[in-house]
mmCIF file of C-alpha atoms in Angstrom:
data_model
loop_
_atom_site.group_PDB
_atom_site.id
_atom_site.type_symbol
_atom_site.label_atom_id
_atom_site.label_comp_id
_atom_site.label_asym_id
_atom_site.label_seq_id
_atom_site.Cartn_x
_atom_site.Cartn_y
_atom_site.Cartn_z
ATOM 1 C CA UNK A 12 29.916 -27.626 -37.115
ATOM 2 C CA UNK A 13 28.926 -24.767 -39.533
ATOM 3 C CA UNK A 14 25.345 -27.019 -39.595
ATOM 4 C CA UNK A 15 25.011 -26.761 -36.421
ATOM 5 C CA UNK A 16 26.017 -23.190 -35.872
ATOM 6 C CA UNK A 17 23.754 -21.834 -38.193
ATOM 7 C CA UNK A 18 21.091 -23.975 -36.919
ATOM 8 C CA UNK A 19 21.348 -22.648 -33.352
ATOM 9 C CA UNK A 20 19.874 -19.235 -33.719
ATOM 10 C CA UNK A 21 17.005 -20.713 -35.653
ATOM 11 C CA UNK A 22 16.395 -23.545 -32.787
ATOM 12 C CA UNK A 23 16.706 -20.483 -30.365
ATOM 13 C CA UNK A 24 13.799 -18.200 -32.423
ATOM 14 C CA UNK A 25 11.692 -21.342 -32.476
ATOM 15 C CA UNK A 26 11.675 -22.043 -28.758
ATOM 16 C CA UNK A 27 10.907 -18.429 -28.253
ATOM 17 C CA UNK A 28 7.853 -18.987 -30.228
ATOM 18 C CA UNK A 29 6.987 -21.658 -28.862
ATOM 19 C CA UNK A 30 7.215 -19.949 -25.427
ATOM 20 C CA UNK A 31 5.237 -17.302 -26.343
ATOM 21 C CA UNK A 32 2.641 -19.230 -28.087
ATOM 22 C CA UNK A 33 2.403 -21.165 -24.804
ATOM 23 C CA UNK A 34 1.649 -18.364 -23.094
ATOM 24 C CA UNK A 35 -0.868 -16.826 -24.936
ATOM 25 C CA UNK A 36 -3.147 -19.933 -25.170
ATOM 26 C CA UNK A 37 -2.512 -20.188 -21.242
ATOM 27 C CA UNK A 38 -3.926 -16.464 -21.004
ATOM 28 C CA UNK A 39 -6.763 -17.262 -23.745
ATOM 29 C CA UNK A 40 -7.873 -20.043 -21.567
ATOM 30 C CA UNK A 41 -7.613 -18.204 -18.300
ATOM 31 C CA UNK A 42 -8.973 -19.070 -15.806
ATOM 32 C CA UNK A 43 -10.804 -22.391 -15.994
ATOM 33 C CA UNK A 44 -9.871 -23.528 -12.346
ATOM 34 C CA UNK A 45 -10.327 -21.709 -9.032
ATOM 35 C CA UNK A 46 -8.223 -18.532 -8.209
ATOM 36 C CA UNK A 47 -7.329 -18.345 -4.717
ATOM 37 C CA UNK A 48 -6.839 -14.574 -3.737
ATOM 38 C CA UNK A 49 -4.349 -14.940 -0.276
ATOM 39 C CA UNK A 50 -4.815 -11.823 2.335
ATOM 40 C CA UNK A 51 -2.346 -12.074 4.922
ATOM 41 C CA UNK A 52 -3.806 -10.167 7.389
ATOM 42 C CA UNK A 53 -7.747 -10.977 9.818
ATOM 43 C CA UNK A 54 -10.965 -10.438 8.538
ATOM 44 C CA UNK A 55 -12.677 -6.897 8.052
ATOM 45 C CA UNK A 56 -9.044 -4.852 7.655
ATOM 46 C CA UNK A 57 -7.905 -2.817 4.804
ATOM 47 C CA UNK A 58 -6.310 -5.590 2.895
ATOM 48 C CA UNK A 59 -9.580 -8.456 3.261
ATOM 49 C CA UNK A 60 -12.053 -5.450 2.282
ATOM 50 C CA UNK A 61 -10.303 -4.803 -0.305
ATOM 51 C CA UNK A 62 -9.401 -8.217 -1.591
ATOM 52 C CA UNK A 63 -12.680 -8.860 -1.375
ATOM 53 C CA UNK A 64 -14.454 -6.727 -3.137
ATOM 54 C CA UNK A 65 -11.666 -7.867 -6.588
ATOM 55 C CA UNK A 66 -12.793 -11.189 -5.400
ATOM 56 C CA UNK A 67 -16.680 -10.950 -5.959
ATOM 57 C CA UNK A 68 -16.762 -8.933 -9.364
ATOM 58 C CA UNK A 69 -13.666 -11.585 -10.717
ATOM 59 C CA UNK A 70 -15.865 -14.394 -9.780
ATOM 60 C CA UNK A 71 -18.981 -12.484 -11.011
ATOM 61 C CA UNK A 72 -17.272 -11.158 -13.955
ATOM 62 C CA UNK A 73 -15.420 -14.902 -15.126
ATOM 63 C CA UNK A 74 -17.764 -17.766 -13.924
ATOM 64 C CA UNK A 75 -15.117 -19.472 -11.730
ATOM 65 C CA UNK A 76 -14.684 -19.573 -8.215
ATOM 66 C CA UNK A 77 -12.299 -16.995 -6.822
ATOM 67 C CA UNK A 78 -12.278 -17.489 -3.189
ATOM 68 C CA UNK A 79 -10.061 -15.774 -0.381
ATOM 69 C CA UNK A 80 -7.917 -16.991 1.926
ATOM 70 C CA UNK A 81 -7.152 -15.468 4.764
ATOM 71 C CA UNK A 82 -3.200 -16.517 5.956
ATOM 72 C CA UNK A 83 -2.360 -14.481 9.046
ATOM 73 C CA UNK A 84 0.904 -13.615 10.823
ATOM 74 C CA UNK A 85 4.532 -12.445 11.224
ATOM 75 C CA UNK A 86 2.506 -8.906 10.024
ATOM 76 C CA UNK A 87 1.831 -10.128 6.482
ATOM 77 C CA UNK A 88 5.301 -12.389 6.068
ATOM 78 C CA UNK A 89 3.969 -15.731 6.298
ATOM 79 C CA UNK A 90 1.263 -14.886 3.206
ATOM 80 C CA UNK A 91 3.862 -13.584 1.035
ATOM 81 C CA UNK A 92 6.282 -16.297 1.475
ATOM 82 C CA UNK A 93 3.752 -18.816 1.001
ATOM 83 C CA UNK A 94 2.744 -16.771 -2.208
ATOM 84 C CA UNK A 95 6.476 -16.312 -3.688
ATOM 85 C CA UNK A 96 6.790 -20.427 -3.806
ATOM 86 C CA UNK A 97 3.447 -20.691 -5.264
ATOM 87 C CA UNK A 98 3.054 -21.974 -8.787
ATOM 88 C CA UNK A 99 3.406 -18.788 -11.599
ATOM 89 C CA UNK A 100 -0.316 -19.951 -13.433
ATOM 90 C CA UNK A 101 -2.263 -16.874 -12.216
ATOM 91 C CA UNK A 102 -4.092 -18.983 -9.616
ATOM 92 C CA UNK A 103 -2.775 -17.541 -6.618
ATOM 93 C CA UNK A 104 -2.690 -14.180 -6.512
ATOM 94 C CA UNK A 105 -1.732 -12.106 -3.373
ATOM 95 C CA UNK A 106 -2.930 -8.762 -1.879
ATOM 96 C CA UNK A 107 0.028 -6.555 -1.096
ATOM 97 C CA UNK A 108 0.084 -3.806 1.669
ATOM 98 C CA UNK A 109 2.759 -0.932 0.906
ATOM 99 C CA UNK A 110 4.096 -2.231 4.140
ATOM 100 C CA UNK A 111 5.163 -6.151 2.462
ATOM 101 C CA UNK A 112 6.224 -4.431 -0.643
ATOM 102 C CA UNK A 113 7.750 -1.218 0.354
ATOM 103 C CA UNK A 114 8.506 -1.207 4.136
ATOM 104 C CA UNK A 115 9.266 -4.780 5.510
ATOM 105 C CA UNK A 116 12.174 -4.794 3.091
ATOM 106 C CA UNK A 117 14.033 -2.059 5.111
ATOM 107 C CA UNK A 118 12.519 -2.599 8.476
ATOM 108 C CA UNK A 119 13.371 -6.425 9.118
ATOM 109 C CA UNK A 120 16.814 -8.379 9.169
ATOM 110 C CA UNK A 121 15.622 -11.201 7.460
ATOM 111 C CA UNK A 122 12.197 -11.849 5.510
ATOM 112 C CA UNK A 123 10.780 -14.952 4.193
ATOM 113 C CA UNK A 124 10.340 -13.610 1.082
ATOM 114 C CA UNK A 125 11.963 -11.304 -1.315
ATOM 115 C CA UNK A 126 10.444 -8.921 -4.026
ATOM 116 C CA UNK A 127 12.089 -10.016 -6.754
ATOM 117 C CA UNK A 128 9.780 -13.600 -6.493
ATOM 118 C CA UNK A 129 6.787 -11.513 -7.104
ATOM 119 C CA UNK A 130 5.208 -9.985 -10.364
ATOM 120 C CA UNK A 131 3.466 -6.772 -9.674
ATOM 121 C CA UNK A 132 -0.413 -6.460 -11.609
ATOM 122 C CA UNK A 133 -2.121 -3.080 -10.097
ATOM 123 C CA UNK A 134 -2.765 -1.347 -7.694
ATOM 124 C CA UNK A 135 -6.250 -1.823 -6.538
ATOM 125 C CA UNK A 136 -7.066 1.398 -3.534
ATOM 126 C CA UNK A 137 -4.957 4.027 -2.054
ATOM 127 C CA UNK A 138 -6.271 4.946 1.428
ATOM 128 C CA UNK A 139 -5.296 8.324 1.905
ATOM 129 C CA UNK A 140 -3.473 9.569 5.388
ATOM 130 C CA UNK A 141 -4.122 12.905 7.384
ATOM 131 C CA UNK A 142 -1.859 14.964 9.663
ATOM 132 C CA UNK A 143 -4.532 15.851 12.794
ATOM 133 C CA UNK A 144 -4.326 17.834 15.706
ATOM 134 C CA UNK A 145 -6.305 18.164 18.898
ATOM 135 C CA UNK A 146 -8.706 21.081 18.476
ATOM 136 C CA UNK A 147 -7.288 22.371 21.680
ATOM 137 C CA UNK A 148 -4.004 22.313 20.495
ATOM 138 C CA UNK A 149 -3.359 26.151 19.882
ATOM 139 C CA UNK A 150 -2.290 25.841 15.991
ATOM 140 C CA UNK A 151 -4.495 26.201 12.741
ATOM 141 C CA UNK A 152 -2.491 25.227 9.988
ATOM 142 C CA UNK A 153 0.918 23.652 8.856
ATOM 143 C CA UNK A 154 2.536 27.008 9.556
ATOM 144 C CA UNK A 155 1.360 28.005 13.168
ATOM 145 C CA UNK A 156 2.350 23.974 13.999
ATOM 146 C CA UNK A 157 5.802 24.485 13.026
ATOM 147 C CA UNK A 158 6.227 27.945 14.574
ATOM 148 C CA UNK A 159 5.032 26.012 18.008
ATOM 149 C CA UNK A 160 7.191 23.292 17.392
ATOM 150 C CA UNK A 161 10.008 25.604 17.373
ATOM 151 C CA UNK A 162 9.105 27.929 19.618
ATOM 152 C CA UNK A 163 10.394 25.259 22.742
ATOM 153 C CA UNK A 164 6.951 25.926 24.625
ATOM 154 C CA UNK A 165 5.873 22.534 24.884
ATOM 155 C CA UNK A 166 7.340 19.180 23.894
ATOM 156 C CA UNK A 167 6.170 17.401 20.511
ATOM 157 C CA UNK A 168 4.519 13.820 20.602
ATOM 158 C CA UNK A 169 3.097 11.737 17.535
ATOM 159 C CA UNK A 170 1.389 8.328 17.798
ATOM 160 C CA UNK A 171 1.253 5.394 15.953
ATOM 161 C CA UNK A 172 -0.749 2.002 16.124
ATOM 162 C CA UNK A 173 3.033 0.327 16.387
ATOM 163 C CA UNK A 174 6.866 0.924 15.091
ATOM 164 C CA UNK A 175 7.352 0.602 11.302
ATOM 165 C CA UNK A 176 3.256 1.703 10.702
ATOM 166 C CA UNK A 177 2.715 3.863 8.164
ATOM 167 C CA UNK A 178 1.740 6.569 10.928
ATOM 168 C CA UNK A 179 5.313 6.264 12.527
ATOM 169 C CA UNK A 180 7.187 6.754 9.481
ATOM 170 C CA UNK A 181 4.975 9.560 8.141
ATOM 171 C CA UNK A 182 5.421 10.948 11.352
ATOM 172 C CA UNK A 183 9.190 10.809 11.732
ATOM 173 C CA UNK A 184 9.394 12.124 7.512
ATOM 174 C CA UNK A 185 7.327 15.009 9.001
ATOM 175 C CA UNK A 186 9.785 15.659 12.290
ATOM 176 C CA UNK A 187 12.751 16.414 9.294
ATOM 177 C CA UNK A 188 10.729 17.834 6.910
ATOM 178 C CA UNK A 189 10.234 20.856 9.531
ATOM 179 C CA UNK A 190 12.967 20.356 11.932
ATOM 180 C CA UNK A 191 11.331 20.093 14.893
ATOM 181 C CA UNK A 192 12.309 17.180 17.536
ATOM 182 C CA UNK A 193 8.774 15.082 17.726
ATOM 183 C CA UNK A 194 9.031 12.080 19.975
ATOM 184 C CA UNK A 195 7.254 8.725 18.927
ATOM 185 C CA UNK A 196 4.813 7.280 21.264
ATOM 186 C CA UNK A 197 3.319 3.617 19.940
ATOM 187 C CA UNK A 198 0.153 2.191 20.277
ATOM 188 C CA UNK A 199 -1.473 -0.870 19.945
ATOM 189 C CA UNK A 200 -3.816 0.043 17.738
ATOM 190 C CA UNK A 201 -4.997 2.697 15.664
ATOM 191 C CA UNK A 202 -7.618 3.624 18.429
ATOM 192 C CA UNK A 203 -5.810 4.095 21.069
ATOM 193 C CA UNK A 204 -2.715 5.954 19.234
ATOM 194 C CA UNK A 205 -6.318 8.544 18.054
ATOM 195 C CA UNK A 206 -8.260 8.753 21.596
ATOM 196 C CA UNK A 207 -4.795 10.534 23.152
ATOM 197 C CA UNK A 208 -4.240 13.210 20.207
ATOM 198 C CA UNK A 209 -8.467 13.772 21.032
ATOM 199 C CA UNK A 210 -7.741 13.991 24.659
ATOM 200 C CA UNK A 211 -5.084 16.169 23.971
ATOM 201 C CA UNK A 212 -2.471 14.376 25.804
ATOM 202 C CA UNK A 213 -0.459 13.748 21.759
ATOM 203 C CA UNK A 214 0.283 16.906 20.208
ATOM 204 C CA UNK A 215 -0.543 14.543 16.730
ATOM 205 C CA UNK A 216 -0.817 12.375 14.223
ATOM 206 C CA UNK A 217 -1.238 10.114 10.592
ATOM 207 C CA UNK A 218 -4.399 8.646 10.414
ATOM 208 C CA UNK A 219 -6.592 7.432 8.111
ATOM 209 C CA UNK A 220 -9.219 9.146 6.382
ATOM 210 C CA UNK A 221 -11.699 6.989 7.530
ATOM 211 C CA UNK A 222 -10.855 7.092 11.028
ATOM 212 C CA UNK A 223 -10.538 10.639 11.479
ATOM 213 C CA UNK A 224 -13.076 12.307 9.350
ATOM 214 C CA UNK A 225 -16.195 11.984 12.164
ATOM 215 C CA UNK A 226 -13.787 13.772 14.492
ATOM 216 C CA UNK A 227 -12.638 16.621 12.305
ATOM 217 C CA UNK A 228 -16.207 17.446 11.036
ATOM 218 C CA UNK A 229 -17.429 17.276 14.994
ATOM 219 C CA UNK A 230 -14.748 19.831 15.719
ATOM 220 C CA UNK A 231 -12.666 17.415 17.819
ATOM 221 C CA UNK A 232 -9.884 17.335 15.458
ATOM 222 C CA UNK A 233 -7.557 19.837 13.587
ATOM 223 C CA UNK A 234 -6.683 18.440 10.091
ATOM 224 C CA UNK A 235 -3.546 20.197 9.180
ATOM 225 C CA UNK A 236 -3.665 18.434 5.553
ATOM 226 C CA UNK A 237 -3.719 15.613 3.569
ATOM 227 C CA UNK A 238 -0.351 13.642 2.922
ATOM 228 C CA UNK A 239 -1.646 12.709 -0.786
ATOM 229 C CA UNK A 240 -0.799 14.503 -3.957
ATOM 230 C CA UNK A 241 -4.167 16.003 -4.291
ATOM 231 C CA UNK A 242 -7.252 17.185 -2.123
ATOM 232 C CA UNK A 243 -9.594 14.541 -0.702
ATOM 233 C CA UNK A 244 -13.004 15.825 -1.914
ATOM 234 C CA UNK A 245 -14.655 14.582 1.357
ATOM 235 C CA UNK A 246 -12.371 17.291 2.776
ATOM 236 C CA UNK A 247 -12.208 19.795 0.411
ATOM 237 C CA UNK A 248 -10.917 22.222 2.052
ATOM 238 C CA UNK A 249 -8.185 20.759 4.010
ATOM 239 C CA UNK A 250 -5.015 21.208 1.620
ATOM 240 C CA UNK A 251 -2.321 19.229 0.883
ATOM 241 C CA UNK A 252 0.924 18.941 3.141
ATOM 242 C CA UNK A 253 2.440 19.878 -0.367
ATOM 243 C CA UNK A 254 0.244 22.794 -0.976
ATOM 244 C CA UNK A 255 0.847 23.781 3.360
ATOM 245 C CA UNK A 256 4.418 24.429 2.583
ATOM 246 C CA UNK A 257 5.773 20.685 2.435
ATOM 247 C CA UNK A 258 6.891 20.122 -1.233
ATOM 248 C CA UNK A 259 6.686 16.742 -1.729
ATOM 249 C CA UNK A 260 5.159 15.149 0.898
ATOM 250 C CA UNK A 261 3.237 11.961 0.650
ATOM 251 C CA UNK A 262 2.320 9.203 2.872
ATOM 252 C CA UNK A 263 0.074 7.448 1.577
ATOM 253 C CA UNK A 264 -1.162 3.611 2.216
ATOM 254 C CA UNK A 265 -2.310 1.343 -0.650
ATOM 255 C CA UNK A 266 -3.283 -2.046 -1.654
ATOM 256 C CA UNK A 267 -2.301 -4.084 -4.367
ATOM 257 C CA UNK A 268 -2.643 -7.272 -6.156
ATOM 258 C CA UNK A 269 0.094 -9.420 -7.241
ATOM 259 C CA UNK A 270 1.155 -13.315 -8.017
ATOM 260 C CA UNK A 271 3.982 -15.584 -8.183
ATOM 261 C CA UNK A 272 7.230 -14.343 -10.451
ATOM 262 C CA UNK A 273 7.154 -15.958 -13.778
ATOM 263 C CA UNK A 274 3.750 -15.595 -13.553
ATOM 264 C CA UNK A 275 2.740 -15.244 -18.087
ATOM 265 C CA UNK A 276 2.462 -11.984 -19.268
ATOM 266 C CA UNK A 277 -0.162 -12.456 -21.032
ATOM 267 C CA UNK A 278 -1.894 -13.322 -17.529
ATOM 268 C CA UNK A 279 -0.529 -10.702 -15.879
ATOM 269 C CA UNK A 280 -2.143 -8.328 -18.642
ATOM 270 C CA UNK A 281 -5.591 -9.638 -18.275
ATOM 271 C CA UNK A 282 -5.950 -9.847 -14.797
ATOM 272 C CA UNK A 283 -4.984 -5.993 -14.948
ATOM 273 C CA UNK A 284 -7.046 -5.113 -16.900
ATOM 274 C CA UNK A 285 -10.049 -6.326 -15.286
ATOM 275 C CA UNK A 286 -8.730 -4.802 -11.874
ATOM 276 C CA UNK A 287 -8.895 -1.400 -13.767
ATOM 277 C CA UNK A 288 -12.423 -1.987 -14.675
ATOM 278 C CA UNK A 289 -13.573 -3.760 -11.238
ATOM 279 C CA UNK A 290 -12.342 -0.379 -8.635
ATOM 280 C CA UNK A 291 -14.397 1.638 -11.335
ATOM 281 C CA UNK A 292 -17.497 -0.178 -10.604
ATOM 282 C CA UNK A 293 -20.039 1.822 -7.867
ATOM 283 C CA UNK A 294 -20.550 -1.194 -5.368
ATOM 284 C CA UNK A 295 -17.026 -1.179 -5.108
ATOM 285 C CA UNK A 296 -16.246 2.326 -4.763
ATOM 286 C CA UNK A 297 -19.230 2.423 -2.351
ATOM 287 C CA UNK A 298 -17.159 -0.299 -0.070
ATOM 288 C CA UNK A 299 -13.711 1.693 -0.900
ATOM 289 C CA UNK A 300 -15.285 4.823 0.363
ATOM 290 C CA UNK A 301 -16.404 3.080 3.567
ATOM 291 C CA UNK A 302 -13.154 2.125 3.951
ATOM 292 C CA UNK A 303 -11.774 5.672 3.138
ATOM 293 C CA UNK A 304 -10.149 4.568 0.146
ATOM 294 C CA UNK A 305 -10.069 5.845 -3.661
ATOM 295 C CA UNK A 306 -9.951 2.956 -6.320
ATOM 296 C CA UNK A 307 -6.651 3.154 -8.564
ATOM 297 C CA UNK A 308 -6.127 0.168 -10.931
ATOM 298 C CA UNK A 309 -3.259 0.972 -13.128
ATOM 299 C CA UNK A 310 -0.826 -1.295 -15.024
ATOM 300 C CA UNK A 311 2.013 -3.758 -14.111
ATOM 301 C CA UNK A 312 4.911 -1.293 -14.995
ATOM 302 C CA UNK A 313 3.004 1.733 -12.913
ATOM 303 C CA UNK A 314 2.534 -0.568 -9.666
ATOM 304 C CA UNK A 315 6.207 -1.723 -9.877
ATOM 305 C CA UNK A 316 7.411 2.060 -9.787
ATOM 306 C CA UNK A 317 5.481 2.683 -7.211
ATOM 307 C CA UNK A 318 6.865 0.427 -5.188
ATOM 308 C CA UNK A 319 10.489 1.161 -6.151
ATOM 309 C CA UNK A 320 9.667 5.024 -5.214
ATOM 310 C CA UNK A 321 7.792 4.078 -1.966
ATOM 311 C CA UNK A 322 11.072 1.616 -1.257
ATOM 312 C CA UNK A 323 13.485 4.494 -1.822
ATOM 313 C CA UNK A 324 11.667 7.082 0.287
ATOM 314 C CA UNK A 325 11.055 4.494 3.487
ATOM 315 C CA UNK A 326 14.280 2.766 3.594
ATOM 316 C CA UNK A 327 15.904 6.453 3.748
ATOM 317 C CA UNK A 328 13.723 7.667 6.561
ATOM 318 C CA UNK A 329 14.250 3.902 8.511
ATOM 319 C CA UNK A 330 17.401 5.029 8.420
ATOM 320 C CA UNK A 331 17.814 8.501 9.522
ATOM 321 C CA UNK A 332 15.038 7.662 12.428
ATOM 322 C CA UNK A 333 17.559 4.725 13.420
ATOM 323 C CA UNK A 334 14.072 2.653 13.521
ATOM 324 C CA UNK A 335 15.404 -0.758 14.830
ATOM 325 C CA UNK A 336 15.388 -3.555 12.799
ATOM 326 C CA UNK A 337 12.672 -6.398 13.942
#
């Protein structure tokens, strides 16, 4: 017995090893099969673009086929499930909207999937969001909109392309952030929820960058400011909703890449590195900036706080809102 006891902490180190050992050589030989990048969402969005793009320069950069696969429905549910039972060898990877990782969580009873069966790698583009207004609309900055909000002299609308977007909830985090009553009117689409804050007929709302920019710089929109951290140097002169008087405030969509849980470290590590030096390159900030959106990359522990943070601030303003659960 006194054998065996003292045997079992060495038997224990030596499996560790072993373990570790087994996942290094995995990583050293990574990859030498195909790499299947899933996208849960159509062709020629945000998430394919940008999946994409990783795609081409990992294939470029490794000499192995890294093809994409596009897996549509249930709004990105039926990817990530099929992802989470996927085999943890760092040849099926995912790309993760903030809404799988950070919003769905809160916003539906029941998902197929939970974050916990996912390993986080890096973020791979933020797209950055911007509080418009009609021209016509008789406010110039943050300020002026809040004093007409309050002033009861005409009733507050914001649109969204659909309940639980990343429009509606930066829109309902902006209706308690200045305490004015602002009444959600959804869209299908992010067209349609833009061509009624043009017309006039929506007092405002979130869009992206790269959706709004041709109208502010024609004159046909107001941007009140940019719900990111810092300045968008295409619009360098519209200021933050922090620096307007909103302490604080982000709302900000991003894209990420991630694969099965259990996935080896060592994996993990290399395919994040790469991503950092991939969003860097100029054909692929050429074809984020088309797309309105700023490269990132970043490592494993950053993209999992992130998503914690994001979690924390949606799930409280879900709540608040009383969105309905889907």
């Amino acid at each position: 017995m006194i054998r065996l006891r003292t045997l079992l902490p060495v038997v224990a180190v030596a499996c560790c090893l072993s373990s570790m050992s087994y996942a290094q050589d995995a990583a050293a030989d990574y990859p030498n099969n195909t790499i299947r990048i899933v996208i849960g969402f159509s062709p020629g969005g945000g998430s394919d673009v940008a999946g994409r793009a990783v795609a081409d320069k990992l294939a470029e950069k490794w000499g192995k086929p890294v093809i994409v696969e596009n897996k549509t429905g249930a709004q990105g549910n039926l990817a990530m499930a099929a992802v989470a039972k996927a085999a943890p060898d760092g040849y099926t990877l995912i790309v993760v909207p903030i809404g799988n990782a950070a919003v769905n969580p809160s916003l539906f009873k029941e998902l197929p999937y939970s974050m916990s069966e996912f390993a986080p790698i890096s973020r791979i583009a933020d797209i950055e969001n911007v509080l418009v207004v009609s021209s016509k609309l008789p406010a110039k900055n943050l300020e002026e909109l809040i004093a007409l909000g309050k002033s009861g002299k005409m009733r507050f609308t914001f649109s969204s392309p659909g309940a639980g977007s990343q429009a509606h909830l930066a829109g309902e985090l902006l209706a308690r952030a200045i305490g004015v009553d602002i009444a959600h009117i959804p869209y299908r689409g992010l067209g349609p929820a833009l061509n009624d804050v043009l017309s006039g007929e929506i007092t405002l709302t979130f869009a992206q960058l790269s959706n709004a920019k041709q109208f502010i710089e024609n004159g046909q929109l107001r941007a009140i400011g940019i719900a990111n951290p810092k300045r968008n140097a295409a619009l360098p002169n519209v200021p933050t909703l922090s620096e307007a008087g909103l302490p604080g405030f982000v709302a900000v969509s991003w894209y990420a890449l991630m694969a099965p849980a259990n996935t080896p470290r060592p994996i993990i590590d290399k395919l994040s590195r790469e991503i950092a030096g991939i969003v860097q390159l100029p054909g692929v900030t050429a074809t984020f900036a088309a797309l309105g959106a700023q490269p990132v990359g970043g490592t494993p522990e950053e993209l999992r706080t992130t998503i914690v943070e994001d979690t924390a601030r949606w799930a409280k303003v879900i709540k608040e809102a009383g969105i309905p659960l889907q």
